[in-house]
């Protein structure tokens, strides 16, 4: 297992090219199961989650080739049962359920494994698939969904924390080949859902309203192949914007979509960070003294839960009190005790973290627990004096393409080391 050694205190400078979005690529790779024709997906980041999804599609019978930043999938013949262990390991793979049901009227996948950030049930996914005529049974750690016919219908997908992103994706992908019209109410509005709908429409689907809480799908008989370049990763872009702010540097983000990041950019500006936009390029630097801000995570277009941990690092450096409230996942503060090792002063009150900012961070060995927590620990290590060792960075490699190389090009003193 690898770790990262970071010597902090260097203001990062330069340009970084933002990769394709992990959370768009995964459901789009799953969507290729809906046709026997070849599909080509471009701007695919080199991530372990992408490799996992490729293995899962291959275990279902699809031919998958990865070449540079392009993935080609041909799902000529398919079987309805995916590799148990692979699917259990990567939660995001639950989004093969909808396309398998849509194409084969039968799907069997292992129930997603536990996750440190929350219970993450899939009840809303199953509710939507039942509404289309799916019969759902769970047995032996598997969920089985089968349907004699898939018939379009209305379904409301709002839950405890609002809409579900992959639930919306699953129901949309099952509905594209159903008979008649499906209306998804309280649908997730994330840009990744819009990108998926865009890809499905290129395959010949009839989807309108993606990006709004009401999505309407008119079923078609069959779908063809398509080529598609995925959207840039707004969470990676937000992470690099915060890298500029926490190191008091200046970073130009290339190939990002500022229009997908309004809530994050708004909070950065409120905190005293300057963001200058020209087209798809943004330059981020501190614009003077930092100010404490309160943040509450919400479904899109609110402040993304996937940037909560990284934003907390900026607040630990900012003199004053700030309150960060996590409304999407029940236990997404695993980074707090690790930031405390670096000298941060944060206390947890229910869904909120109270950050007493302005502490000087100093390097220490810390443990990554999940993808975004590990990104936050890297940011804290870049801001801290001395050396920070971030262990278990396999979490990081799941969602950030060669982040250590990208940071080194910006002047960071960071190196990947194998655990002794
Ligand atoms: C997607 O997960 C993302 N993953 C997550 O990113 C992201 O944090 C999340 O959306 C929220 O934005 C991918 O796209 C692969 P949800 P998803 O269903 O779809 C509850 C990252 O760091 N819920 O929108 O699994 C659920 O427990 C990852 O890249 C139900 O109650 O999330 C949560 O509290 C982490 N019942 C809330 O809804 C359900 O059936 C939102 O979850 C489904 C979800």
GROMACS .gro file of C-alpha atoms and ligand atoms in nm:
model
  464
    1UNK     CA    1   0.000   0.000   0.000
    2UNK     CA    2   0.130   0.343  -0.090
    3UNK     CA    3   0.151   0.658   0.116
    4UNK     CA    4   0.221   1.019   0.029
    5UNK     CA    5   0.501   1.216   0.194
    6UNK     CA    6   0.431   1.589   0.182
    7UNK     CA    7   0.666   1.869   0.288
    8UNK     CA    8   0.427   2.159   0.329
    9UNK     CA    9   0.451   2.536   0.326
   10UNK     CA   10   0.501   2.591  -0.049
   11UNK     CA   11   0.259   2.831  -0.225
   12UNK     CA   12   0.147   2.636  -0.533
   13UNK     CA   13   0.185   2.810  -0.868
   14UNK     CA   14   0.096   2.726  -1.226
   15UNK     CA   15  -0.165   2.555  -1.442
   16UNK     CA   16  -0.347   2.224  -1.397
   17UNK     CA   17  -0.563   2.044  -1.654
   18UNK     CA   18  -0.884   1.908  -1.501
   19UNK     CA   19  -0.962   1.544  -1.585
   20UNK     CA   20  -1.293   1.391  -1.689
   21UNK     CA   21  -1.552   1.341  -1.414
   22UNK     CA   22  -1.541   1.007  -1.230
   23UNK     CA   23  -1.906   1.040  -1.133
   24UNK     CA   24  -2.006   1.091  -1.498
   25UNK     CA   25  -1.783   0.816  -1.641
   26UNK     CA   26  -1.909   0.536  -1.413
   27UNK     CA   27  -2.283   0.557  -1.503
   28UNK     CA   28  -2.196   0.629  -1.869
   29UNK     CA   29  -1.982   0.311  -1.881
   30UNK     CA   30  -2.279   0.123  -1.730
   31UNK     CA   31  -2.512   0.274  -1.992
   32UNK     CA   32  -2.315   0.102  -2.271
   33UNK     CA   33  -2.480  -0.225  -2.151
   34UNK     CA   34  -2.804  -0.097  -2.309
   35UNK     CA   35  -2.684  -0.172  -2.665
   36UNK     CA   36  -2.499  -0.443  -2.857
   37UNK     CA   37  -2.333  -0.169  -3.063
   38UNK     CA   38  -1.985  -0.033  -2.980
   39UNK     CA   39  -1.962   0.282  -2.763
   40UNK     CA   40  -1.659   0.507  -2.722
   41UNK     CA   41  -1.619   0.728  -2.415
   42UNK     CA   42  -1.345   0.993  -2.417
   43UNK     CA   43  -1.168   1.205  -2.152
   44UNK     CA   44  -1.189   0.904  -1.919
   45UNK     CA   45  -0.958   0.959  -1.617
   46UNK     CA   46  -0.707   0.687  -1.519
   47UNK     CA   47  -0.867   0.586  -1.188
   48UNK     CA   48  -0.897   0.254  -1.003
   49UNK     CA   49  -1.278   0.299  -1.001
   50UNK     CA   50  -1.273   0.310  -1.382
   51UNK     CA   51  -1.066  -0.010  -1.393
   52UNK     CA   52  -1.313  -0.172  -1.150
   53UNK     CA   53  -1.607  -0.075  -1.369
   54UNK     CA   54  -1.427  -0.209  -1.678
   55UNK     CA   55  -1.372  -0.542  -1.497
   56UNK     CA   56  -1.737  -0.551  -1.393
   57UNK     CA   57  -1.856  -0.491  -1.751
   58UNK     CA   58  -1.619  -0.763  -1.873
   59UNK     CA   59  -1.756  -1.002  -1.605
   60UNK     CA   60  -2.099  -0.945  -1.760
   61UNK     CA   61  -1.970  -1.046  -2.103
   62UNK     CA   62  -1.889  -0.706  -2.257
   63UNK     CA   63  -1.565  -0.646  -2.448
   64UNK     CA   64  -1.390  -0.344  -2.292
   65UNK     CA   65  -1.073  -0.177  -2.417
   66UNK     CA   66  -0.901   0.116  -2.246
   67UNK     CA   67  -0.664   0.314  -2.469
   68UNK     CA   68  -0.522   0.646  -2.342
   69UNK     CA   69  -0.821   0.846  -2.218
   70UNK     CA   70  -1.072   0.651  -2.427
   71UNK     CA   71  -1.279   0.349  -2.323
   72UNK     CA   72  -1.449   0.137  -2.589
   73UNK     CA   73  -1.723  -0.100  -2.482
   74UNK     CA   74  -1.909  -0.356  -2.692
   75UNK     CA   75  -2.177  -0.543  -2.498
   76UNK     CA   76  -2.284  -0.774  -2.779
   77UNK     CA   77  -2.388  -1.062  -2.552
   78UNK     CA   78  -2.458  -1.017  -2.182
   79UNK     CA   79  -2.533  -1.222  -1.879
   80UNK     CA   80  -2.751  -1.073  -1.601
   81UNK     CA   81  -2.523  -1.158  -1.309
   82UNK     CA   82  -2.214  -0.950  -1.230
   83UNK     CA   83  -1.901  -1.045  -1.033
   84UNK     CA   84  -2.009  -1.045  -0.665
   85UNK     CA   85  -1.683  -0.928  -0.509
   86UNK     CA   86  -1.611  -0.654  -0.762
   87UNK     CA   87  -1.960  -0.503  -0.733
   88UNK     CA   88  -1.961  -0.531  -0.356
   89UNK     CA   89  -1.628  -0.344  -0.342
   90UNK     CA   90  -1.729  -0.044  -0.549
   91UNK     CA   91  -2.061   0.118  -0.449
   92UNK     CA   92  -2.080   0.315  -0.774
   93UNK     CA   93  -2.125  -0.011  -0.965
   94UNK     CA   94  -2.486  -0.032  -0.842
   95UNK     CA   95  -2.567   0.169  -1.155
   96UNK     CA   96  -2.542  -0.146  -1.372
   97UNK     CA   97  -2.878  -0.253  -1.226
   98UNK     CA   98  -3.093  -0.021  -1.440
   99UNK     CA   99  -2.925  -0.092  -1.778
  100UNK     CA  100  -2.921  -0.470  -1.717
  101UNK     CA  101  -3.292  -0.463  -1.631
  102UNK     CA  102  -3.363  -0.235  -1.927
  103UNK     CA  103  -3.180  -0.462  -2.175
  104UNK     CA  104  -3.238  -0.813  -2.033
  105UNK     CA  105  -3.545  -0.763  -1.809
  106UNK     CA  106  -3.337  -0.941  -1.548
  107UNK     CA  107  -3.050  -0.824  -1.327
  108UNK     CA  108  -2.867  -0.973  -1.030
  109UNK     CA  109  -2.607  -0.770  -0.846
  110UNK     CA  110  -2.448  -0.798  -0.505
  111UNK     CA  111  -2.580  -0.551  -0.253
  112UNK     CA  112  -2.330  -0.267  -0.216
  113UNK     CA  113  -2.089  -0.311   0.075
  114UNK     CA  114  -2.066  -0.087   0.381
  115UNK     CA  115  -1.936   0.266   0.348
  116UNK     CA  116  -1.764   0.478   0.616
  117UNK     CA  117  -1.951   0.794   0.514
  118UNK     CA  118  -2.300   0.654   0.577
  119UNK     CA  119  -2.543   0.362   0.553
  120UNK     CA  120  -2.619   0.444   0.188
  121UNK     CA  121  -2.930   0.229   0.130
  122UNK     CA  122  -3.063   0.163  -0.224
  123UNK     CA  123  -3.435   0.159  -0.139
  124UNK     CA  124  -3.510   0.450  -0.374
  125UNK     CA  125  -3.338   0.275  -0.666
  126UNK     CA  126  -3.554  -0.033  -0.608
  127UNK     CA  127  -3.868   0.179  -0.562
  128UNK     CA  128  -3.813   0.331  -0.906
  129UNK     CA  129  -3.745  -0.006  -1.072
  130UNK     CA  130  -4.055  -0.156  -0.910
  131UNK     CA  131  -4.262   0.132  -1.050
  132UNK     CA  132  -4.154   0.020  -1.400
  133UNK     CA  133  -4.272  -0.335  -1.329
  134UNK     CA  134  -3.958  -0.481  -1.172
  135UNK     CA  135  -4.006  -0.763  -0.918
  136UNK     CA  136  -3.737  -0.722  -0.653
  137UNK     CA  137  -3.603  -0.994  -0.425
  138UNK     CA  138  -3.291  -0.997  -0.210
  139UNK     CA  139  -3.118  -1.320  -0.119
  140UNK     CA  140  -2.767  -1.436  -0.034
  141UNK     CA  141  -2.631  -1.082  -0.047
  142UNK     CA  142  -2.771  -1.034  -0.395
  143UNK     CA  143  -3.054  -0.816  -0.518
  144UNK     CA  144  -3.250  -0.970  -0.804
  145UNK     CA  145  -3.478  -0.762  -1.023
  146UNK     CA  146  -3.679  -0.915  -1.306
  147UNK     CA  147  -3.971  -0.800  -1.518
  148UNK     CA  148  -4.190  -0.967  -1.780
  149UNK     CA  149  -4.243  -0.624  -1.935
  150UNK     CA  150  -4.109  -0.282  -1.841
  151UNK     CA  151  -4.386  -0.025  -1.857
  152UNK     CA  152  -4.328   0.348  -1.818
  153UNK     CA  153  -4.476   0.510  -1.504
  154UNK     CA  154  -4.440   0.801  -1.263
  155UNK     CA  155  -4.204   0.765  -0.967
  156UNK     CA  156  -4.098   1.002  -0.689
  157UNK     CA  157  -3.730   0.955  -0.596
  158UNK     CA  158  -3.694   1.203  -0.307
  159UNK     CA  159  -3.554   1.057   0.020
  160UNK     CA  160  -3.427   1.160   0.368
  161UNK     CA  161  -3.149   1.370   0.219
  162UNK     CA  162  -3.331   1.471  -0.099
  163UNK     CA  163  -3.283   1.317  -0.445
  164UNK     CA  164  -3.051   1.023  -0.518
  165UNK     CA  165  -2.791   1.066  -0.793
  166UNK     CA  166  -2.730   0.702  -0.890
  167UNK     CA  167  -3.094   0.617  -0.815
  168UNK     CA  168  -3.200   0.873  -1.077
  169UNK     CA  169  -2.940   0.729  -1.317
  170UNK     CA  170  -3.060   0.370  -1.262
  171UNK     CA  171  -3.428   0.448  -1.318
  172UNK     CA  172  -3.352   0.665  -1.621
  173UNK     CA  173  -3.146   0.379  -1.775
  174UNK     CA  174  -3.418   0.119  -1.709
  175UNK     CA  175  -3.686   0.349  -1.852
  176UNK     CA  176  -3.521   0.425  -2.190
  177UNK     CA  177  -3.622   0.080  -2.326
  178UNK     CA  178  -3.955   0.056  -2.139
  179UNK     CA  179  -4.294   0.076  -2.309
  180UNK     CA  180  -4.442   0.423  -2.279
  181UNK     CA  181  -4.351   0.728  -2.075
  182UNK     CA  182  -4.175   0.744  -1.739
  183UNK     CA  183  -4.170   1.057  -1.525
  184UNK     CA  184  -3.905   1.077  -1.253
  185UNK     CA  185  -4.004   1.333  -0.989
  186UNK     CA  186  -3.758   1.475  -0.736
  187UNK     CA  187  -3.484   1.364  -0.975
  188UNK     CA  188  -3.122   1.452  -0.898
  189UNK     CA  189  -3.006   1.758  -1.097
  190UNK     CA  190  -2.630   1.694  -1.084
  191UNK     CA  191  -2.428   1.775  -1.400
  192UNK     CA  192  -2.328   1.407  -1.409
  193UNK     CA  193  -2.697   1.310  -1.448
  194UNK     CA  194  -2.728   1.560  -1.733
  195UNK     CA  195  -2.415   1.418  -1.899
  196UNK     CA  196  -2.557   1.065  -1.874
  197UNK     CA  197  -2.888   1.176  -2.030
  198UNK     CA  198  -2.691   1.348  -2.305
  199UNK     CA  199  -2.505   1.024  -2.380
  200UNK     CA  200  -2.826   0.815  -2.371
  201UNK     CA  201  -2.995   1.055  -2.615
  202UNK     CA  202  -2.694   1.015  -2.847
  203UNK     CA  203  -2.766   0.638  -2.833
  204UNK     CA  204  -3.121   0.712  -2.949
  205UNK     CA  205  -3.306   0.755  -2.618
  206UNK     CA  206  -3.578   1.016  -2.565
  207UNK     CA  207  -3.507   1.197  -2.240
  208UNK     CA  208  -3.613   1.552  -2.156
  209UNK     CA  209  -3.576   1.756  -1.839
  210UNK     CA  210  -3.238   1.624  -1.718
  211UNK     CA  211  -3.090   1.885  -1.487
  212UNK     CA  212  -3.435   1.966  -1.346
  213UNK     CA  213  -3.628   1.779  -1.071
  214UNK     CA  214  -3.867   1.634  -1.333
  215UNK     CA  215  -3.720   1.402  -1.595
  216UNK     CA  216  -3.942   1.249  -1.865
  217UNK     CA  217  -3.832   0.939  -2.055
  218UNK     CA  218  -4.023   0.811  -2.359
  219UNK     CA  219  -3.926   0.449  -2.413
  220UNK     CA  220  -3.782   0.334  -2.747
  221UNK     CA  221  -3.746  -0.016  -2.900
  222UNK     CA  222  -3.365  -0.023  -2.915
  223UNK     CA  223  -3.054   0.190  -2.871
  224UNK     CA  224  -2.743   0.216  -3.089
  225UNK     CA  225  -2.378   0.289  -3.017
  226UNK     CA  226  -2.245   0.641  -2.951
  227UNK     CA  227  -1.929   0.840  -2.894
  228UNK     CA  228  -1.907   1.088  -2.607
  229UNK     CA  229  -1.656   1.307  -2.426
  230UNK     CA  230  -1.745   1.332  -2.057
  231UNK     CA  231  -1.769   1.657  -1.862
  232UNK     CA  232  -1.475   1.777  -1.651
  233UNK     CA  233  -1.460   1.675  -1.285
  234UNK     CA  234  -1.606   1.963  -1.081
  235UNK     CA  235  -1.496   1.798  -0.755
  236UNK     CA  236  -1.134   1.765  -0.872
  237UNK     CA  237  -1.150   2.128  -0.990
  238UNK     CA  238  -1.284   2.239  -0.650
  239UNK     CA  239  -1.004   2.044  -0.478
  240UNK     CA  240  -0.735   2.227  -0.681
  241UNK     CA  241  -0.907   2.562  -0.623
  242UNK     CA  242  -0.880   2.491  -0.251
  243UNK     CA  243  -0.515   2.384  -0.295
  244UNK     CA  244  -0.442   2.737  -0.420
  245UNK     CA  245  -0.631   2.892  -0.126
  246UNK     CA  246  -0.480   2.677   0.154
  247UNK     CA  247  -0.121   2.721   0.027
  248UNK     CA  248  -0.169   3.093  -0.049
  249UNK     CA  249  -0.063   3.019  -0.407
  250UNK     CA  250  -0.205   3.092  -0.751
  251UNK     CA  251  -0.341   2.810  -0.969
  252UNK     CA  252  -0.503   2.830  -1.311
  253UNK     CA  253  -0.753   2.550  -1.368
  254UNK     CA  254  -0.780   2.455  -1.735
  255UNK     CA  255  -1.072   2.274  -1.893
  256UNK     CA  256  -1.302   2.308  -1.589
  257UNK     CA  257  -1.673   2.406  -1.601
  258UNK     CA  258  -1.720   2.703  -1.365
  259UNK     CA  259  -2.095   2.689  -1.433
  260UNK     CA  260  -2.101   2.347  -1.258
  261UNK     CA  261  -1.930   2.492  -0.950
  262UNK     CA  262  -2.132   2.800  -0.856
  263UNK     CA  263  -2.195   2.706  -0.491
  264UNK     CA  264  -1.827   2.627  -0.430
  265UNK     CA  265  -1.701   2.942  -0.605
  266UNK     CA  266  -1.956   3.150  -0.414
  267UNK     CA  267  -1.831   3.014  -0.078
  268UNK     CA  268  -1.467   3.063  -0.179
  269UNK     CA  269  -1.534   3.427  -0.262
  270UNK     CA  270  -1.724   3.472   0.065
  271UNK     CA  271  -1.414   3.337   0.242
  272UNK     CA  272  -1.192   3.597   0.075
  273UNK     CA  273  -1.056   3.382  -0.209
  274UNK     CA  274  -1.029   3.544  -0.554
  275UNK     CA  275  -1.159   3.347  -0.853
  276UNK     CA  276  -1.104   3.506  -1.196
  277UNK     CA  277  -1.285   3.333  -1.482
  278UNK     CA  278  -1.209   3.356  -1.852
  279UNK     CA  279  -1.414   3.105  -2.049
  280UNK     CA  280  -1.333   2.754  -1.926
  281UNK     CA  281  -1.028   2.878  -1.736
  282UNK     CA  282  -1.027   2.993  -1.375
  283UNK     CA  283  -0.741   3.144  -1.178
  284UNK     CA  284  -0.768   3.103  -0.802
  285UNK     CA  285  -0.565   3.285  -0.538
  286UNK     CA  286  -0.620   3.449  -0.200
  287UNK     CA  287  -0.756   3.799  -0.233
  288UNK     CA  288  -0.636   3.921   0.110
  289UNK     CA  289  -0.729   3.803   0.459
  290UNK     CA  290  -0.940   3.488   0.480
  291UNK     CA  291  -1.285   3.510   0.640
  292UNK     CA  292  -1.469   3.232   0.829
  293UNK     CA  293  -1.781   3.107   0.650
  294UNK     CA  294  -2.058   2.860   0.738
  295UNK     CA  295  -2.124   2.580   0.490
  296UNK     CA  296  -2.414   2.333   0.465
  297UNK     CA  297  -2.394   2.049   0.215
  298UNK     CA  298  -2.698   2.007  -0.014
  299UNK     CA  299  -2.803   1.831  -0.333
  300UNK     CA  300  -2.694   2.010  -0.654
  301UNK     CA  301  -2.685   2.309  -0.714
  302UNK     CA  302  -2.618   2.350  -0.339
  303UNK     CA  303  -2.271   2.305  -0.182
  304UNK     CA  304  -2.149   1.953  -0.272
  305UNK     CA  305  -2.088   1.704   0.008
  306UNK     CA  306  -1.784   1.583  -0.193
  307UNK     CA  307  -1.608   1.918  -0.122
  308UNK     CA  308  -1.704   1.944   0.247
  309UNK     CA  309  -1.378   1.794   0.383
  310UNK     CA  310  -1.155   2.000   0.153
  311UNK     CA  311  -1.341   2.323   0.248
  312UNK     CA  312  -1.295   2.237   0.616
  313UNK     CA  313  -0.917   2.252   0.571
  314UNK     CA  314  -0.941   2.612   0.452
  315UNK     CA  315  -1.155   2.696   0.754
  316UNK     CA  316  -0.899   2.543   0.994
  317UNK     CA  317  -0.649   2.801   0.861
  318UNK     CA  318  -0.895   3.092   0.879
  319UNK     CA  319  -0.904   3.293   1.205
  320UNK     CA  320  -1.251   3.281   1.360
  321UNK     CA  321  -1.537   3.035   1.401
  322UNK     CA  322  -1.703   2.854   1.113
  323UNK     CA  323  -1.974   2.588   1.117
  324UNK     CA  324  -1.975   2.313   0.855
  325UNK     CA  325  -2.296   2.107   0.844
  326UNK     CA  326  -2.318   1.775   0.658
  327UNK     CA  327  -2.679   1.713   0.543
  328UNK     CA  328  -2.624   1.438   0.284
  329UNK     CA  329  -2.428   1.159   0.458
  330UNK     CA  330  -2.463   1.067   0.825
  331UNK     CA  331  -2.099   1.008   0.910
  332UNK     CA  332  -1.881   1.211   0.676
  333UNK     CA  333  -1.646   1.363   0.936
  334UNK     CA  334  -1.382   1.086   0.937
  335UNK     CA  335  -1.120   1.349   0.845
  336UNK     CA  336  -1.179   1.552   1.164
  337UNK     CA  337  -0.970   1.344   1.409
  338UNK     CA  338  -0.693   1.320   1.147
  339UNK     CA  339  -0.691   1.701   1.095
  340UNK     CA  340  -0.666   1.732   1.475
  341UNK     CA  341  -0.337   1.535   1.453
  342UNK     CA  342  -0.205   1.824   1.241
  343UNK     CA  343  -0.318   2.076   1.503
  344UNK     CA  344  -0.668   2.168   1.386
  345UNK     CA  345  -0.929   2.260   1.650
  346UNK     CA  346  -1.263   2.110   1.542
  347UNK     CA  347  -1.550   1.979   1.754
  348UNK     CA  348  -1.851   1.782   1.631
  349UNK     CA  349  -2.206   1.870   1.737
  350UNK     CA  350  -2.455   1.639   1.567
  351UNK     CA  351  -2.444   1.703   1.187
  352UNK     CA  352  -2.214   2.003   1.234
  353UNK     CA  353  -1.841   2.055   1.276
  354UNK     CA  354  -1.745   2.370   1.466
  355UNK     CA  355  -1.408   2.486   1.341
  356UNK     CA  356  -1.202   2.720   1.556
  357UNK     CA  357  -0.975   2.843   1.277
  358UNK     CA  358  -0.643   3.021   1.259
  359UNK     CA  359  -0.436   2.729   1.391
  360UNK     CA  360  -0.090   2.671   1.246
  361UNK     CA  361  -0.086   2.314   1.116
  362UNK     CA  362   0.224   2.100   1.158
  363UNK     CA  363   0.301   1.775   0.977
  364UNK     CA  364   0.222   1.429   1.125
  365UNK     CA  365   0.132   1.076   1.005
  366UNK     CA  366  -0.241   1.060   0.920
  367UNK     CA  367  -0.477   0.792   0.788
  368UNK     CA  368  -0.706   0.829   0.487
  369UNK     CA  369  -1.054   0.677   0.542
  370UNK     CA  370  -1.237   0.760   0.221
  371UNK     CA  371  -1.186   0.939  -0.110
  372UNK     CA  372  -1.264   1.300  -0.020
  373UNK     CA  373  -1.125   1.276   0.335
  374UNK     CA  374  -0.792   1.172   0.180
  375UNK     CA  375  -0.800   1.475  -0.051
  376UNK     CA  376  -0.852   1.696   0.254
  377UNK     CA  377  -0.553   1.539   0.431
  378UNK     CA  378  -0.336   1.608   0.127
  379UNK     CA  379  -0.447   1.974   0.128
  380UNK     CA  380  -0.376   2.000   0.502
  381UNK     CA  381  -0.032   1.846   0.448
  382UNK     CA  382   0.041   2.104   0.175
  383UNK     CA  383  -0.051   2.386   0.417
  384UNK     CA  384   0.125   2.243   0.725
  385UNK     CA  385   0.485   2.307   0.826
  386UNK     CA  386   0.710   2.002   0.832
  387UNK     CA  387   0.630   1.661   0.685
  388UNK     CA  388   0.290   1.491   0.667
  389UNK     CA  389   0.256   1.123   0.578
  390UNK     CA  390  -0.086   1.032   0.436
  391UNK     CA  391  -0.139   0.655   0.459
  392UNK     CA  392  -0.382   0.435   0.261
  393UNK     CA  393  -0.387   0.657  -0.044
  394UNK     CA  394  -0.559   0.385  -0.246
  395UNK     CA  395  -0.867   0.583  -0.146
  396UNK     CA  396  -0.727   0.883  -0.334
  397UNK     CA  397  -0.643   0.685  -0.648
  398UNK     CA  398  -1.005   0.586  -0.676
  399UNK     CA  399  -1.108   0.942  -0.766
  400UNK     CA  400  -0.806   1.161  -0.846
  401UNK     CA  401  -0.598   1.102  -1.161
  402UNK     CA  402  -0.221   1.119  -1.076
  403UNK     CA  403  -0.289   1.390  -0.814
  404UNK     CA  404   0.069   1.373  -0.679
  405UNK     CA  405   0.215   1.435  -1.028
  406UNK     CA  406  -0.027   1.724  -1.090
  407UNK     CA  407   0.064   1.880  -0.753
  408UNK     CA  408   0.438   1.836  -0.813
  409UNK     CA  409   0.404   2.029  -1.141
  410UNK     CA  410   0.256   2.312  -0.930
  411UNK     CA  411   0.563   2.310  -0.704
  412UNK     CA  412   0.444   2.082  -0.425
  413UNK     CA  413   0.706   1.877  -0.240
  414UNK     CA  414   0.513   1.554  -0.252
  415UNK     CA  415   0.618   1.197  -0.324
  416UNK     CA  416   0.453   0.858  -0.332
  417UNK     CA  417   0.623   0.597  -0.115
  418UNK     CA  418   0.549   0.230  -0.065
  419UNK     CA  419   0.457   0.140   0.292
  420UNK     CA  420   0.748  -0.032   0.468
  421LIG     C1  421  -2.326   0.993  -0.574
  421LIG     O1  422  -2.344   0.882  -0.486
  421LIG     C2  423  -2.174   1.012  -0.586
  421LIG     N1  424  -2.114   0.889  -0.634
  421LIG     C3  425  -2.115   1.046  -0.449
  421LIG     O2  426  -1.977   1.076  -0.467
  421LIG     C4  427  -2.182   1.171  -0.397
  421LIG     O3  428  -2.135   1.198  -0.267
  421LIG     C5  429  -2.335   1.149  -0.391
  421LIG     O4  430  -2.385   1.113  -0.521
  421LIG     C6  431  -2.409   1.275  -0.348
  421LIG     O5  432  -2.378   1.382  -0.429
  421LIG     C7  433  -2.117   0.862  -0.767
  421LIG     O6  434  -2.174   0.932  -0.848
  421LIG     C8  435  -2.046   0.737  -0.811
  421LIG     P1  436  -2.707   0.946  -0.342
  421LIG     P2  437  -2.489   0.815  -0.468
  421LIG     O7  438  -2.786   0.825  -0.376
  421LIG     O8  439  -2.568   0.828  -0.591
  421LIG     C9  440  -2.956   0.859   0.052
  421LIG    C10  441  -1.745   1.065  -0.430
  421LIG     O9  442  -1.678   1.107  -0.334
  421LIG     N2  443  -3.021   0.750  -0.023
  421LIG    O10  444  -2.737   1.070  -0.417
  421LIG    O11  445  -2.465   0.680  -0.410
  421LIG    C11  446  -2.807   0.830   0.077
  421LIG    O12  447  -2.787   0.746   0.184
  421LIG    C12  448  -1.879   0.994  -0.402
  421LIG    O13  449  -1.712   1.076  -0.548
  421LIG    C13  450  -3.128   0.685   0.035
  421LIG    O14  451  -3.166   0.715   0.148
  421LIG    O15  452  -2.551   0.911  -0.355
  421LIG    C14  453  -2.752   0.970   0.095
  421LIG    O16  454  -2.773   1.008   0.226
  421LIG    C15  455  -1.903   0.970  -0.257
  421LIG     N3  456  -3.188   0.584  -0.036
  421LIG    C16  457  -2.838   1.054   0.000
  421LIG    O17  458  -2.956   0.977  -0.027
  421LIG    C17  459  -3.146   0.549  -0.161
  421LIG    O18  460  -3.202   0.455  -0.221
  421LIG    C18  461  -2.770   1.089  -0.132
  421LIG    O19  462  -2.716   0.971  -0.185
  421LIG    C19  463  -3.039   0.617  -0.218
  421LIG    C20  464  -2.977   0.718  -0.148
   0.00000   0.00000   0.00000
